[in-house]
Amino acid sequence: MWGRRTAQVFPPAVDTWVRLGTLAAAVVVLGLALGGWDYARSAYVTRVGWVRDQPVPFSHKHHVGDVGLDCRYCHTGVEDSAEAGLPPTHTCMTCHSQLWTGAALLEPVRRSLASGQPIHWQRVSKLPDYVQFNHSIHVARGVGCVECHGRIDQMPLTARAEPFQMKFCLDCHRDPSTRLRPVALVTRMEPLPWSEAERRAYGLRVMAAHRIDPKVLDNCEICHR
Amino acid sequence: MSEDTPLPTGLPQATGQAYWRGLDELVDEPGFMATLAERFPALATGPFSGEAGDWRRRDILKCLGGAVALAGLDGCERRPDEEALPAVVADEDGTPGVARFYATAVELDGVAQPLLGKTREGRPVKLEGNPEHPASLGATDAFGQAALLDLYDPDRSAAPLERGTPTTWARAEDALTGLRAALDASGGAGFRLLTGPVGSPTLRRQIAGLLARWPGARWHLLASGRTDHTAGGDLPRLDRAEAVVCLDADPLGPGPWQVWNATRWGQRRRAFQGGAGSASLYVAEPSPTITGVTATRRLAAAPSRIGVLLAALAARVGVAGVATAPLTSPERAWVDAAGDGLAKARGRGLILVGKDQPASAQALAAAIEAHLGNGATRTALPPLDALVPVDAAALLPDMAAGRVRTLLVLGANPAYALPGFAEAAARVATRLHAGLHVDETAQLAHWHLPLAHLLESWSDGRAADGSAVPIQPLVRPWLDARSRHAVLGLLLGDSKDDRTRVRETWPQLSDDAAWEEALLKGRIAGSEPAAVSPRPAAAPAPLSPPSPTDGLSLVVRPDPCVWDGSLAGNPWLQELPKPLTKLTWGNAVHVSPALAREQGLKNGDMVRLTAGDRSVTGPVWILPGQERHTVLVHLGHGRRAGSKVAQGVGFDVHPLLGATGPVRLERADGSATLASTQQHFAMEEDEFVRFVDTLADTLPPEPASSFYPPQKSSPAWGMAIDLDLCIGCNACVVACVAENNVPMVGAEQVAKGREMHWLRVDRYYRGDPDDPVHAFQPVPCMHCEDAPCEMGCPVNATVHSPDGLNLQVYNRCIGTRTCSAYCPYKVRRFNWFDLTSKDPPELRAARNPEVTVRSRGVMEKCTYCIQRISAARITAKKEDRAIAEGEVVTACQAACPTQAIVFGDVSRPDSAVSTRKAGGRDYDLLAEAQTRPRTTYQARIRSGESHGGEEA
Amino acid sequence: MTDPARHEPFALLAEFDDPERLVAAAHALKEQGWARLDAFTPFPVKGLDEALGFADDRVAKATFVGGVVGAVTAFAMQAGLSLDYPLWTGGRPLIAVPSFLMITFELTVLGAVLAGIGTLLVTSRLPRFNHPAFDAERLDLSRDDRYFLAILAGPTFDRDEAGKALAALNPRSITQVPKEPGA
Amino acid sequence: MTAASDKRAAQWVLALPTRFPAPTAWLVSMGVALSLLALFLVSVGVLFAQGPGVWGNNIPVGWGFPIINYVWWLGIGHAGTLISAMLLLLGQDWRNTLNRFAEAMTLFAVTCAGLYPILHLGRPWRFYWMAPYVSTMGVWPQFRSPLTWDFFAVLTYLIVSTLFWYIGIIPDLAAARDRATRRRWQVLFGLGALGWRGQASHWQRWQQAYRLTAAIAVPLVVSVHSEISLLFAAGPIPGWASTVFPPYFVLGAAFSGFAVVSMLTVWLRWMLGLHALVTPRHLDMLGRLTLATGLMTAYGYVAEVFAAAWAGRHEMATLTARVTGPYAWSWWGAVLLNFVPLQLLWSQRARTRPLVLLLVGACATVGMWLERFMLVVTSLHHDWLASSAHRYVPTFWDWSLFAGTIGLFLTLFLLFVRLLPVISAFEVREEAVEGGGD
């Protein structure tokens, strides 16, 4: 019937298609929004759980979990410096001059010592350059290593445990009470034998004692300078 | 964790496993050493731990890349995670991320400026004054601050050159050995050593040894027309002088003695503010200097009139038998004022006469001082030793005559600074040059040997007060360069290391304790020269008749920013606005407004300046307050070689040095754009800089400004800048640049109005351009309580902190520039381009790791050195105490030699800043803008008389 | 031409060539008690709504509601988000009502317009690309300069009654619009 | 004119796209437009590659061409909505021949305006931080900032004026669909018409929606440009902090808008031969509108001078700088171009001369641009401290981007002219039948 001049430009199917199309468009838009929201928080962006190739497959699980080294044995700066610091080759060799002296895995370490060239570690817990994080004050207030670095003692290969995004920092800065622990136990990995209520009660006492005011803790200049 | 938070019951006190803390628990811990090391960092460097160990902490090359990565310098955008490179050997510099300070010094014209070098991860990132040293009192000048960048200059010479081609030190050593043999044979005949002024006792000792070993050798001094401070002379004591008269002299101006004089002037002036005696400064000068701007009474006088003024002054104070010439009424008024001032301050007066003035003038000044009994206001320093160099001028004829067979130029640049050197050098058989750069002289030399920067070598020096300063390296030489001592050592065939050489110079340092003490304090005890009795005043010689004033008189001065050109490779100094003109990146022919009117000149017009048979061509700059017929030019520009930064900037006026004959100024073709950071200097009816007449006067109170209550918080940071103390020396500006990683943008961008300085020193004048009143005003961010900028930002990138800081969050900024548009003070700076990410690693290493490096398209501004505030806050928090008064010192405040800048907590009534603000001279800049600035100013006091009276 | 016998009609149309007669006709039918009346015109004809007894103000209501919703949302958003992360700017209070009114007004407008136009489309069942009306002979002229009065087919629709009623108005022509497009 | 002629004209308008009368003139114009558009792309490329430093902006003049052009375009973008909405409510039927392309002009002008605030940013790729969305930073926009207001204002204005224009064109698209013989036109118009069939029950709702939107659009226009004025007036800068600004800006906007509408009217009339529809009466009316708004703008100038006169030294200094300073040409240029040629429009003979209207419109358009330049630059280049005063000199890339957006505008407008009914045919017909009928 398209032959004769008529106003009927479209077959009935068009209406169906248009309605379906509108629906589809709505779904797509919604999908993109949710997808984007999810992507920005996904491990792909935050690198949470990603293991990076290291010159030496160093196992925190072995050294911390099994051997029982304290974090501060290698990360010596953590208590009095902004940076926890990576151990110099000498620190590795304090033990490995006696243990596993011939292990192929440790060849890069020995080479480093011999050549004086540092070991090229790949940083796992890297904050953006515009964030000024200070380890010492967090340790001094009893923020456990595990709060940010996770159960490092269970990581055969080291991976980022938390999304180092602003929201992550803010959550703690706005309510530190449940993340505080006795300073003596900051490097301890296993969860404390405390109920949530006990933790909060303790945290609140610490905050009172040290005049920690969450209202000013989320100010820009605390981290950005 | 503190006792007031006991562990709740049920918590295991033992922590499962037996953690072991580290080697220090296994080995015997040297507790004493640890604490000592903490308090005296330099000790931890273990100078006694042997050369190798000593180098370790300074080992920069090893981890430069790592240091760059760790320092977090890559701007605001997200980057893939970098590699981390821990040191191979435990860092004796202490934990990474903790700054350490080491006492050292840098030299200008052979005068050492005592410094503390701040190092992070084993590399210097900032220089501060050494509070332990009387010649510094913790203050620095612009040159001292900028020395850091010279150390990291990517254009520094990296390897020896033989006839221009890179070679090894081994070959250089062979050559020197050969030369030594030849000289031994010939007794040094035809050997000449050419240096700049040498203050280092060790270097002088080496030179003495050289001259003794080779009697035929000569030592020449290249001072580019400046006095050799190391040859002894009078040391002014402005702190004791209640009335100072400067005739064509610029004691507060840039130069080796600026810090000494400025700190002393600051002491005097502050005492005067406190009611303890007068602090009058009478200046007669051909062209305005910062001393003239600071003066309580200034007179623009042609150089030729200085003698006349001096005579009149002598007559005024009653020196007998002085022939006087007639004076103009302004001159008369000035002489009367100055004379009365001197008379009032009898015995506590000081007369300084510029070195360009004839000896007769100097003698007359001495006579007046003697007449008034002004002995206490100056100390006469003896020459350092018996060595007296021959002036470089005497070298050229010898060279031209072929009497020079071997010439060793050590750390000087005669091919640039000594007209005629190049031609004469052609007749010299062997030309050696040792310097930091492959400069004009190096290009003429057969051998060029790269020198190490003072901050990376062992040495010593003489501070302004004559006392000796040990110089220790902050970092290992990261280029294949040798110290000046090592170079002479090679020639003389002694292979000792520099540290030994220096210690040999100082027998009193032979035992380690004394040596360590010297290194810690940054001064060598008992090295102060005994003050000799001042030279007896010669009888007033008859003054040379004043030359006709119709002709022009030429004044040649070192550039206030790049000095004699040796610093021309330093971008921080090239882009530093000159105090009076605010010119950057180049020099100009400065003329008086009157002369400009006569000859129809305007800023930027090219002119040919001729003195006798020599002439140079350059752009004109009109300088209000300059004497009618005086023409001022600055040395130090028009470099033809050396650092890339230095080349092709400005024009070289060395040819005019010592030129005799009439001075002429002709219009040349064309004009040039001069990169000035300030276009309008006239302060009409505005009161940006406010004055009170006398100490007793106060400013009228401001009406309450805002509807909202003022901000209450503790701490509440604020700053007070006393314009009565500020001398506009620019030390604060460079200190700010160094502390805050402020990028340099170059002449073109400065001319467009895009300089990045967070802190600028505005300069105004009021009144008749031919004889105006000048004033300086440093302008950082005002940190307004009711900040308009914050209202404008759509993304919360600039907000207010509870302790009263106006924050700028770079990584949140999207660059709408609304904050800048709304800022009445225009203190905000914008990254119009990517200014940082292409910096070479050397410059990255120079950056302060505690300050974010800004990326393209974000706004930045003064933060009150928030990184220092945060550091103090964290330290205080760890010790569970409030931040102590004076614990936070901003970079500008630390550098200021007169302590014009005070920073602190305005919420405590007892703090220094509160005391300043409580005074009657305190005022808000642009109070009518109703922004409630936290930075306030104290008005200048016109009079220097303790008991009122004088009107300026 | 479709065959009425085989096809249930959508409506019966009477064609007029000027609006006055259309309105008059509409009045007439209304008085005869015809319920399901409508018309097809090239532009909104004055007085036709009254004649046909249209009084649908859903669009107006929706506009109002949309405006209110927009206003409340806007102010709540601004106040809420300012409190969610309280950052101090320019010494002003966190909830600065005068400043918030701007965006409140804008979103009021946006809400109102979106709601109004949305309701227009929904209540008119638009878009509708394929419609029996498009098949009608000459009806396309109703977008030009003809005016059609329509009696829509309903459960109690009697073609002949309607035909007579329309004929009585002596239109230029009477057309039947089938529900299904013809073969 | 007679009803019959109007009916013919209406049919003829609907046939315009399918039987386009002036292909050559159109192609030539399009050629110019596209070359300017190319310039636009190049300028944006250079800008993104190097940063805002390619412009002449500096400190103190951190705002230069981008903000000037932003305000200018947005001002132009106010006339369309004003014409169609306000005149519709006032029952001015003569608007029917103008409103369609006037509204289209509004859309495209606002589009150009909307680009500038984004291009102007130091980090344009972060522009979405101005929107309140759930970010991983937990930070929100600053709702006390005039820029945030503008963000919402411009967005709202763009959406509302688009919808207003669209529901207005639907009936014509339907008519065009029915008249079209070629398939592609049928489909194009048919899709646009959303199946409109002129049913009386639809018309009734349509009228409610259209009139309500119009009623809301008028205050919207006022609010939008008032907020643009607050972008300046909220700052403490002499020459900005003035309560005169909102009305001053709104009137100026309307003025510049009408000026541009006048130019487009004359141009389209000539190019498409719309003499039957765009009669001297329309030109006359346009002339009156331009004259009226122009005079009000002039009043704004006077008021500003008075305000400055008693607002203290800094304001006075700025005023003096504007009149005598280095940028005096922008002030005098604005005054002369805006108000001197305008006086021609007092005479009806002049108003009805297309060429006169065109030239006056052109002068006013340039003049209003100069006014924006004057407002931004003279205030910023020497605001409070003598020390921070600095000259501002636009660069090539400033000009090229400006020319580029003009190209963008022309391209869009020419496409509209080529593809859609440029005049509201059904309203013309309505006017013919109901106006001409009685």
Tab-separated table of N, CA and C in Angstrom, chain A residues 36-42 45-46 130 163-171 174, chain B residues 812, chain C residues 85, chain D residues 128-129 133-140:
chain	number	residue	atom	x	y	z
A	36	GLY	N	30.352	2.479	35.457
A	36	GLY	CA	31.396	3.456	35.754
A	36	GLY	C	31.639	3.531	37.250
A	37	TRP	N	30.541	3.556	38.001
A	37	TRP	CA	30.667	3.613	39.457
A	37	TRP	C	31.491	2.421	39.938
A	38	ASP	N	31.143	1.262	39.402
A	38	ASP	CA	31.825	0.042	39.842
A	38	ASP	C	33.275	0.041	39.366
A	39	TYR	N	33.487	0.469	38.129
A	39	TYR	CA	34.847	0.443	37.576
A	39	TYR	C	35.779	1.287	38.433
A	40	ALA	N	35.315	2.509	38.808
A	40	ALA	CA	36.168	3.414	39.566
A	40	ALA	C	36.592	2.794	40.889
A	41	ARG	N	35.808	1.817	41.350
A	41	ARG	CA	36.147	1.185	42.632
A	41	ARG	C	36.663	-0.234	42.449
A	42	SER	N	36.834	-0.621	41.178
A	42	SER	CA	37.205	-2.021	40.928
A	42	SER	C	38.690	-2.239	41.209
A	45	VAL	N	41.263	-0.673	38.934
A	45	VAL	CA	41.719	0.697	39.163
A	45	VAL	C	42.513	0.798	40.454
A	46	THR	N	41.994	0.168	41.495
A	46	THR	CA	42.637	0.339	42.806
A	46	THR	C	43.848	-0.573	42.965
A	130	TYR	N	50.575	13.533	45.318
A	130	TYR	CA	50.026	14.697	46.008
A	130	TYR	C	49.452	14.342	47.373
A	163	PRO	N	41.934	-0.394	48.826
A	163	PRO	CA	41.963	0.615	47.760
A	163	PRO	C	42.486	1.919	48.328
A	164	PHE	N	43.676	2.336	47.939
A	164	PHE	CA	44.226	3.576	48.489
A	164	PHE	C	43.575	4.755	47.790
A	165	GLN	N	42.267	4.874	47.982
A	165	GLN	CA	41.533	6.001	47.427
A	165	GLN	C	41.114	6.908	48.564
A	166	MET	N	40.801	8.144	48.213
A	166	MET	CA	40.529	9.146	49.245
A	166	MET	C	39.454	8.672	50.218
A	167	LYS	N	38.437	8.034	49.665
A	167	LYS	CA	37.335	7.597	50.532
A	167	LYS	C	37.846	6.645	51.615
A	168	PHE	N	38.782	5.778	51.227
A	168	PHE	CA	39.312	4.810	52.186
A	168	PHE	C	39.962	5.540	53.356
A	169	CYS	N	40.781	6.538	53.039
A	169	CYS	CA	41.442	7.298	54.102
A	169	CYS	C	40.397	8.022	54.946
A	170	LEU	N	39.414	8.637	54.247
A	170	LEU	CA	38.411	9.440	54.957
A	170	LEU	C	37.632	8.586	55.957
A	171	ASP	N	37.266	7.386	55.523
A	171	ASP	CA	36.454	6.557	56.411
A	171	ASP	C	37.116	6.436	57.775
A	174	ARG	N	37.469	9.827	59.698
A	174	ARG	CA	36.224	10.351	60.258
A	174	ARG	C	35.760	9.529	61.449
B	812	ARG	N	42.768	18.789	43.483
B	812	ARG	CA	41.342	18.990	43.282
B	812	ARG	C	41.095	20.118	42.280
C	85	TYR	N	30.306	16.670	53.664
C	85	TYR	CA	31.739	16.935	53.809
C	85	TYR	C	31.878	18.419	54.111
D	128	TYR	N	33.939	17.527	34.853
D	128	TYR	CA	32.761	16.882	35.489
D	128	TYR	C	32.832	16.964	37.009
D	129	TRP	N	33.963	17.432	37.542
D	129	TRP	CA	34.018	17.612	39.000
D	129	TRP	C	33.055	18.703	39.454
D	133	TYR	N	28.400	14.231	41.683
D	133	TYR	CA	28.262	12.787	41.444
D	133	TYR	C	29.023	12.061	42.553
D	134	VAL	N	28.730	10.782	42.710
D	134	VAL	CA	29.330	10.028	43.811
D	134	VAL	C	30.751	9.634	43.433
D	135	SER	N	31.719	10.394	43.909
D	135	SER	CA	33.101	10.140	43.499
D	135	SER	C	33.800	9.305	44.565
D	136	THR	N	34.956	8.777	44.178
D	136	THR	CA	35.748	8.011	45.152
D	136	THR	C	36.481	8.951	46.097
D	137	MET	N	36.349	10.249	45.856
D	137	MET	CA	37.017	11.213	46.746
D	137	MET	C	36.087	11.654	47.867
D	138	GLY	N	34.795	11.450	47.654
D	138	GLY	CA	33.847	11.892	48.671
D	138	GLY	C	33.738	13.392	48.759
D	139	VAL	N	34.258	14.103	47.751
D	139	VAL	CA	34.166	15.561	47.752
D	139	VAL	C	33.048	15.981	46.795
D	140	TRP	N	32.380	17.091	47.133
D	140	TRP	CA	31.253	17.561	46.328
D	140	TRP	C	31.555	18.940	45.770
